[in-house]
Amino acid sequence: NQPATGTQRGRVVVASELGYCWGVRRALDIIQDAAGRSGPVAPIGDVIHNPQVVERLRARGVEGAATVADAVSRGFARVAITAHGMGPHLAEQAASAGVELVDTTCPLVTKVQRLAQKLVRQGYYLVVYGDTDAFAGKIRIELSDPFEVGLGFKVEYFNIGSAWNSI
């Protein structure tokens, strides 16, 4: 192929499905295996932001729920943490509801969460930047609550979503 010139037009090809990182691939493998072995499971939030994959998962008994209580009310006996990770509150809610918890948290997310906990224990002030409307941003806020209570520190969260998107 020759590069487009002023007189030539390039061609845009849109893929029917987009790819995803290895952490999401790992989460998909875990959740599909869990559903295949033991039946339906409800991830709390989206496992992946891809409608084709979500539809295939639904056919295998994997259907997202907003909360543990939502999953339980719809008859699920198992819930899952997505690759994005969750705060410790989700494990507590699952245990209180008597449902099994499947953890598909990306190891890189877990590493960052542990590093944040370590830094806070060392006396550092944690500042989280991101879009508070994004799912990952909400998780970080939820993750901060146990730190604030358990370790006595203040978490500052700056919403840069709209400013960041306009750059």
PDB file of C-alpha atoms in Angstrom:
ATOM      1  CA  ASN A   1       0.000   0.000   0.000  1.00  0.00           C
ATOM      2  CA  GLN A   2       1.128   3.486  -0.839  1.00  0.00           C
ATOM      3  CA  PRO A   3       0.613   6.308   1.635  1.00  0.00           C
ATOM      4  CA  ALA A   4      -2.374   8.544   0.861  1.00  0.00           C
ATOM      5  CA  THR A   5      -1.570  11.723  -1.052  1.00  0.00           C
ATOM      6  CA  GLY A   6      -3.698  14.774  -1.678  1.00  0.00           C
ATOM      7  CA  THR A   7      -5.412  13.008  -4.598  1.00  0.00           C
ATOM      8  CA  GLN A   8      -5.812   9.576  -2.976  1.00  0.00           C
ATOM      9  CA  ARG A   9      -8.207   8.645  -0.226  1.00  0.00           C
ATOM     10  CA  GLY A  10      -7.359   6.292   2.607  1.00  0.00           C
ATOM     11  CA  ARG A  11      -9.625   3.452   3.632  1.00  0.00           C
ATOM     12  CA  VAL A  12     -10.940   3.073   7.178  1.00  0.00           C
ATOM     13  CA  VAL A  13     -11.664  -0.454   8.365  1.00  0.00           C
ATOM     14  CA  VAL A  14     -13.719  -0.826  11.523  1.00  0.00           C
ATOM     15  CA  ALA A  15     -13.287  -4.110  13.376  1.00  0.00           C
ATOM     16  CA  SER A  16     -16.419  -5.997  14.378  1.00  0.00           C
ATOM     17  CA  GLU A  17     -14.804  -6.680  17.781  1.00  0.00           C
ATOM     18  CA  LEU A  18     -12.038  -4.813  19.569  1.00  0.00           C
ATOM     19  CA  GLY A  19      -9.233  -6.416  21.542  1.00  0.00           C
ATOM     20  CA  TYR A  20      -8.574  -6.179  25.258  1.00  0.00           C
ATOM     21  CA  CYS A  21      -5.641  -6.362  27.636  1.00  0.00           C
ATOM     22  CA  TRP A  22      -4.287  -9.567  29.178  1.00  0.00           C
ATOM     23  CA  GLY A  23      -5.875  -8.734  32.557  1.00  0.00           C
ATOM     24  CA  VAL A  24      -9.333  -8.652  30.994  1.00  0.00           C
ATOM     25  CA  ARG A  25      -8.516 -11.791  28.950  1.00  0.00           C
ATOM     26  CA  ARG A  26      -7.540 -13.516  32.219  1.00  0.00           C
ATOM     27  CA  ALA A  27     -10.775 -12.348  33.881  1.00  0.00           C
ATOM     28  CA  LEU A  28     -12.813 -13.677  30.950  1.00  0.00           C
ATOM     29  CA  ASP A  29     -11.072 -17.054  31.189  1.00  0.00           C
ATOM     30  CA  ILE A  30     -11.712 -17.267  34.948  1.00  0.00           C
ATOM     31  CA  ILE A  31     -15.365 -16.240  34.716  1.00  0.00           C
ATOM     32  CA  GLN A  32     -16.106 -18.563  31.777  1.00  0.00           C
ATOM     33  CA  ASP A  33     -14.416 -21.460  33.576  1.00  0.00           C
ATOM     34  CA  ALA A  34     -16.372 -20.709  36.763  1.00  0.00           C
ATOM     35  CA  ALA A  35     -19.672 -20.577  34.880  1.00  0.00           C
ATOM     36  CA  GLY A  36     -18.838 -23.769  32.994  1.00  0.00           C
ATOM     37  CA  ARG A  37     -17.953 -25.715  36.144  1.00  0.00           C
ATOM     38  CA  SER A  38     -20.539 -24.530  38.631  1.00  0.00           C
ATOM     39  CA  GLY A  39     -23.276 -22.653  36.797  1.00  0.00           C
ATOM     40  CA  PRO A  40     -24.418 -19.022  36.683  1.00  0.00           C
ATOM     41  CA  VAL A  41     -22.326 -16.212  38.143  1.00  0.00           C
ATOM     42  CA  ALA A  42     -23.060 -12.482  38.397  1.00  0.00           C
ATOM     43  CA  PRO A  43     -20.086 -10.128  38.083  1.00  0.00           C
ATOM     44  CA  ILE A  44     -20.615  -6.903  39.994  1.00  0.00           C
ATOM     45  CA  GLY A  45     -20.254  -4.479  37.110  1.00  0.00           C
ATOM     46  CA  ASP A  46     -19.178  -5.206  33.555  1.00  0.00           C
ATOM     47  CA  VAL A  47     -16.584  -7.902  32.955  1.00  0.00           C
ATOM     48  CA  ILE A  48     -15.818  -6.225  29.643  1.00  0.00           C
ATOM     49  CA  HIS A  49     -17.169  -3.250  27.703  1.00  0.00           C
ATOM     50  CA  ASN A  50     -17.814  -5.222  24.514  1.00  0.00           C
ATOM     51  CA  PRO A  51     -21.443  -5.999  23.604  1.00  0.00           C
ATOM     52  CA  GLN A  52     -20.606  -9.075  21.517  1.00  0.00           C
ATOM     53  CA  VAL A  53     -18.600 -10.679  24.321  1.00  0.00           C
ATOM     54  CA  VAL A  54     -21.211  -9.698  26.941  1.00  0.00           C
ATOM     55  CA  GLU A  55     -23.883 -11.453  24.864  1.00  0.00           C
ATOM     56  CA  ARG A  56     -21.756 -14.610  24.564  1.00  0.00           C
ATOM     57  CA  LEU A  57     -21.152 -14.562  28.331  1.00  0.00           C
ATOM     58  CA  ARG A  58     -24.868 -14.146  29.023  1.00  0.00           C
ATOM     59  CA  ALA A  59     -25.525 -17.292  26.978  1.00  0.00           C
ATOM     60  CA  ARG A  60     -23.076 -19.117  29.291  1.00  0.00           C
ATOM     61  CA  GLY A  61     -24.801 -17.936  32.484  1.00  0.00           C
ATOM     62  CA  VAL A  62     -22.662 -14.866  33.201  1.00  0.00           C
ATOM     63  CA  GLU A  63     -24.901 -11.855  33.733  1.00  0.00           C
ATOM     64  CA  GLY A  64     -23.798  -8.619  35.388  1.00  0.00           C
ATOM     65  CA  ALA A  65     -25.414  -7.169  38.486  1.00  0.00           C
ATOM     66  CA  ALA A  66     -25.178  -3.711  40.026  1.00  0.00           C
ATOM     67  CA  THR A  67     -24.679  -4.985  43.588  1.00  0.00           C
ATOM     68  CA  VAL A  68     -24.443  -8.209  45.578  1.00  0.00           C
ATOM     69  CA  ALA A  69     -28.011  -7.614  46.790  1.00  0.00           C
ATOM     70  CA  ASP A  70     -29.153  -7.255  43.163  1.00  0.00           C
ATOM     71  CA  ALA A  71     -27.477 -10.560  42.225  1.00  0.00           C
ATOM     72  CA  VAL A  72     -29.003 -12.364  45.218  1.00  0.00           C
ATOM     73  CA  SER A  73     -32.477 -10.972  44.459  1.00  0.00           C
ATOM     74  CA  ARG A  74     -32.155 -12.398  40.920  1.00  0.00           C
ATOM     75  CA  GLY A  75     -31.284 -15.858  42.280  1.00  0.00           C
ATOM     76  CA  PHE A  76     -27.512 -15.928  41.827  1.00  0.00           C
ATOM     77  CA  ALA A  77     -25.519 -17.974  44.351  1.00  0.00           C
ATOM     78  CA  ARG A  78     -22.178 -16.637  43.064  1.00  0.00           C
ATOM     79  CA  VAL A  79     -20.875 -13.151  42.355  1.00  0.00           C
ATOM     80  CA  ALA A  80     -17.590 -12.028  40.836  1.00  0.00           C
ATOM     81  CA  ILE A  81     -15.144  -9.174  41.177  1.00  0.00           C
ATOM     82  CA  THR A  82     -14.244  -7.877  37.710  1.00  0.00           C
ATOM     83  CA  ALA A  83     -10.725  -7.306  36.379  1.00  0.00           C
ATOM     84  CA  HIS A  84     -10.974  -3.677  37.544  1.00  0.00           C
ATOM     85  CA  GLY A  85     -10.937  -4.848  41.167  1.00  0.00           C
ATOM     86  CA  MET A  86     -13.111  -3.839  44.105  1.00  0.00           C
ATOM     87  CA  GLY A  87     -12.689  -2.720  47.655  1.00  0.00           C
ATOM     88  CA  PRO A  88     -12.862  -5.220  50.518  1.00  0.00           C
ATOM     89  CA  HIS A  89     -16.522  -4.330  51.077  1.00  0.00           C
ATOM     90  CA  LEU A  90     -17.567  -6.663  48.244  1.00  0.00           C
ATOM     91  CA  ALA A  91     -16.115  -9.739  49.972  1.00  0.00           C
ATOM     92  CA  GLU A  92     -17.894  -8.716  53.177  1.00  0.00           C
ATOM     93  CA  GLN A  93     -21.213  -8.264  51.345  1.00  0.00           C
ATOM     94  CA  ALA A  94     -20.854 -11.637  49.598  1.00  0.00           C
ATOM     95  CA  ALA A  95     -20.080 -13.387  52.885  1.00  0.00           C
ATOM     96  CA  SER A  96     -23.037 -11.693  54.622  1.00  0.00           C
ATOM     97  CA  ALA A  97     -25.352 -12.746  51.784  1.00  0.00           C
ATOM     98  CA  GLY A  98     -24.006 -16.311  51.834  1.00  0.00           C
ATOM     99  CA  VAL A  99     -22.874 -16.271  48.204  1.00  0.00           C
ATOM    100  CA  GLU A 100     -19.611 -17.514  46.719  1.00  0.00           C
ATOM    101  CA  LEU A 101     -17.146 -14.867  45.511  1.00  0.00           C
ATOM    102  CA  VAL A 102     -15.104 -15.372  42.324  1.00  0.00           C
ATOM    103  CA  ASP A 103     -12.185 -12.926  42.138  1.00  0.00           C
ATOM    104  CA  THR A 104     -11.002 -12.027  38.630  1.00  0.00           C
ATOM    105  CA  THR A 105      -9.081  -8.900  39.671  1.00  0.00           C
ATOM    106  CA  CYS A 106      -6.171  -8.184  37.336  1.00  0.00           C
ATOM    107  CA  PRO A 107      -2.856  -8.874  39.112  1.00  0.00           C
ATOM    108  CA  LEU A 108      -1.637  -5.404  38.087  1.00  0.00           C
ATOM    109  CA  VAL A 109      -4.654  -3.821  39.807  1.00  0.00           C
ATOM    110  CA  THR A 110      -3.991  -5.904  42.930  1.00  0.00           C
ATOM    111  CA  LYS A 111      -0.358  -4.781  42.870  1.00  0.00           C
ATOM    112  CA  VAL A 112      -1.397  -1.105  42.740  1.00  0.00           C
ATOM    113  CA  GLN A 113      -3.939  -1.616  45.558  1.00  0.00           C
ATOM    114  CA  ARG A 114      -1.287  -3.268  47.762  1.00  0.00           C
ATOM    115  CA  LEU A 115       1.201  -0.511  46.972  1.00  0.00           C
ATOM    116  CA  ALA A 116      -1.388   2.118  47.941  1.00  0.00           C
ATOM    117  CA  GLN A 117      -2.033   0.320  51.230  1.00  0.00           C
ATOM    118  CA  LYS A 118       1.714   0.098  51.920  1.00  0.00           C
ATOM    119  CA  LEU A 119       2.265   3.791  51.199  1.00  0.00           C
ATOM    120  CA  VAL A 120      -0.625   4.784  53.454  1.00  0.00           C
ATOM    121  CA  ARG A 121       0.765   2.627  56.285  1.00  0.00           C
ATOM    122  CA  GLN A 122       4.071   4.448  55.804  1.00  0.00           C
ATOM    123  CA  GLY A 123       2.293   7.770  56.344  1.00  0.00           C
ATOM    124  CA  TYR A 124       1.936   8.965  52.770  1.00  0.00           C
ATOM    125  CA  TYR A 125      -1.089  11.057  51.769  1.00  0.00           C
ATOM    126  CA  LEU A 126      -2.951   9.305  48.977  1.00  0.00           C
ATOM    127  CA  VAL A 127      -4.201  11.440  46.091  1.00  0.00           C
ATOM    128  CA  VAL A 128      -6.194   9.716  43.347  1.00  0.00           C
ATOM    129  CA  TYR A 129      -6.659  11.393  39.984  1.00  0.00           C
ATOM    130  CA  GLY A 130      -9.338  10.299  37.557  1.00  0.00           C
ATOM    131  CA  ASP A 131     -12.895  10.558  36.389  1.00  0.00           C
ATOM    132  CA  THR A 132     -15.261  10.002  39.332  1.00  0.00           C
ATOM    133  CA  ASP A 133     -17.974   8.910  36.907  1.00  0.00           C
ATOM    134  CA  ALA A 134     -15.826   6.101  35.502  1.00  0.00           C
ATOM    135  CA  PHE A 135     -16.252   2.637  37.002  1.00  0.00           C
ATOM    136  CA  ALA A 136     -12.552   2.373  37.883  1.00  0.00           C
ATOM    137  CA  GLY A 137     -12.716   5.760  39.610  1.00  0.00           C
ATOM    138  CA  LYS A 138     -15.641   4.652  41.741  1.00  0.00           C
ATOM    139  CA  ILE A 139     -13.731   1.531  42.728  1.00  0.00           C
ATOM    140  CA  ARG A 140     -10.783   3.587  43.881  1.00  0.00           C
ATOM    141  CA  ILE A 141     -13.074   5.734  45.998  1.00  0.00           C
ATOM    142  CA  GLU A 142     -14.641   2.617  47.528  1.00  0.00           C
ATOM    143  CA  LEU A 143     -11.203   1.146  48.103  1.00  0.00           C
ATOM    144  CA  SER A 144     -10.165   4.279  49.979  1.00  0.00           C
ATOM    145  CA  ASP A 145     -12.922   4.068  52.610  1.00  0.00           C
ATOM    146  CA  PRO A 146     -11.413   1.137  54.585  1.00  0.00           C
ATOM    147  CA  PHE A 147      -8.053   2.921  54.534  1.00  0.00           C
ATOM    148  CA  GLU A 148      -9.560   6.113  55.898  1.00  0.00           C
ATOM    149  CA  VAL A 149     -11.360   4.327  58.720  1.00  0.00           C
ATOM    150  CA  GLY A 150      -8.783   1.638  59.462  1.00  0.00           C
ATOM    151  CA  LEU A 151      -5.622   3.665  59.082  1.00  0.00           C
ATOM    152  CA  GLY A 152      -6.816   7.158  59.953  1.00  0.00           C
ATOM    153  CA  PHE A 153      -5.877   9.093  56.847  1.00  0.00           C
ATOM    154  CA  LYS A 154      -7.556  11.377  54.366  1.00  0.00           C
ATOM    155  CA  VAL A 155      -8.003  10.427  50.709  1.00  0.00           C
ATOM    156  CA  GLU A 156      -8.247  13.282  48.243  1.00  0.00           C
ATOM    157  CA  TYR A 157      -9.972  12.527  44.955  1.00  0.00           C
ATOM    158  CA  PHE A 158      -9.791  14.953  42.054  1.00  0.00           C
ATOM    159  CA  ASN A 159     -12.343  14.606  39.266  1.00  0.00           C
ATOM    160  CA  ILE A 160     -10.478  15.443  36.077  1.00  0.00           C
ATOM    161  CA  GLY A 161     -12.876  13.594  33.754  1.00  0.00           C
ATOM    162  CA  SER A 162     -14.368  16.476  31.778  1.00  0.00           C
ATOM    163  CA  ALA A 163     -11.152  18.521  31.789  1.00  0.00           C
ATOM    164  CA  TRP A 164      -9.082  15.507  30.716  1.00  0.00           C
ATOM    165  CA  ASN A 165     -11.485  14.618  27.902  1.00  0.00           C
ATOM    166  CA  SER A 166     -11.285  18.166  26.479  1.00  0.00           C
ATOM    167  CA  ILE A 167      -7.483  18.103  26.137  1.00  0.00           C
TER     168      ILE A 167
END
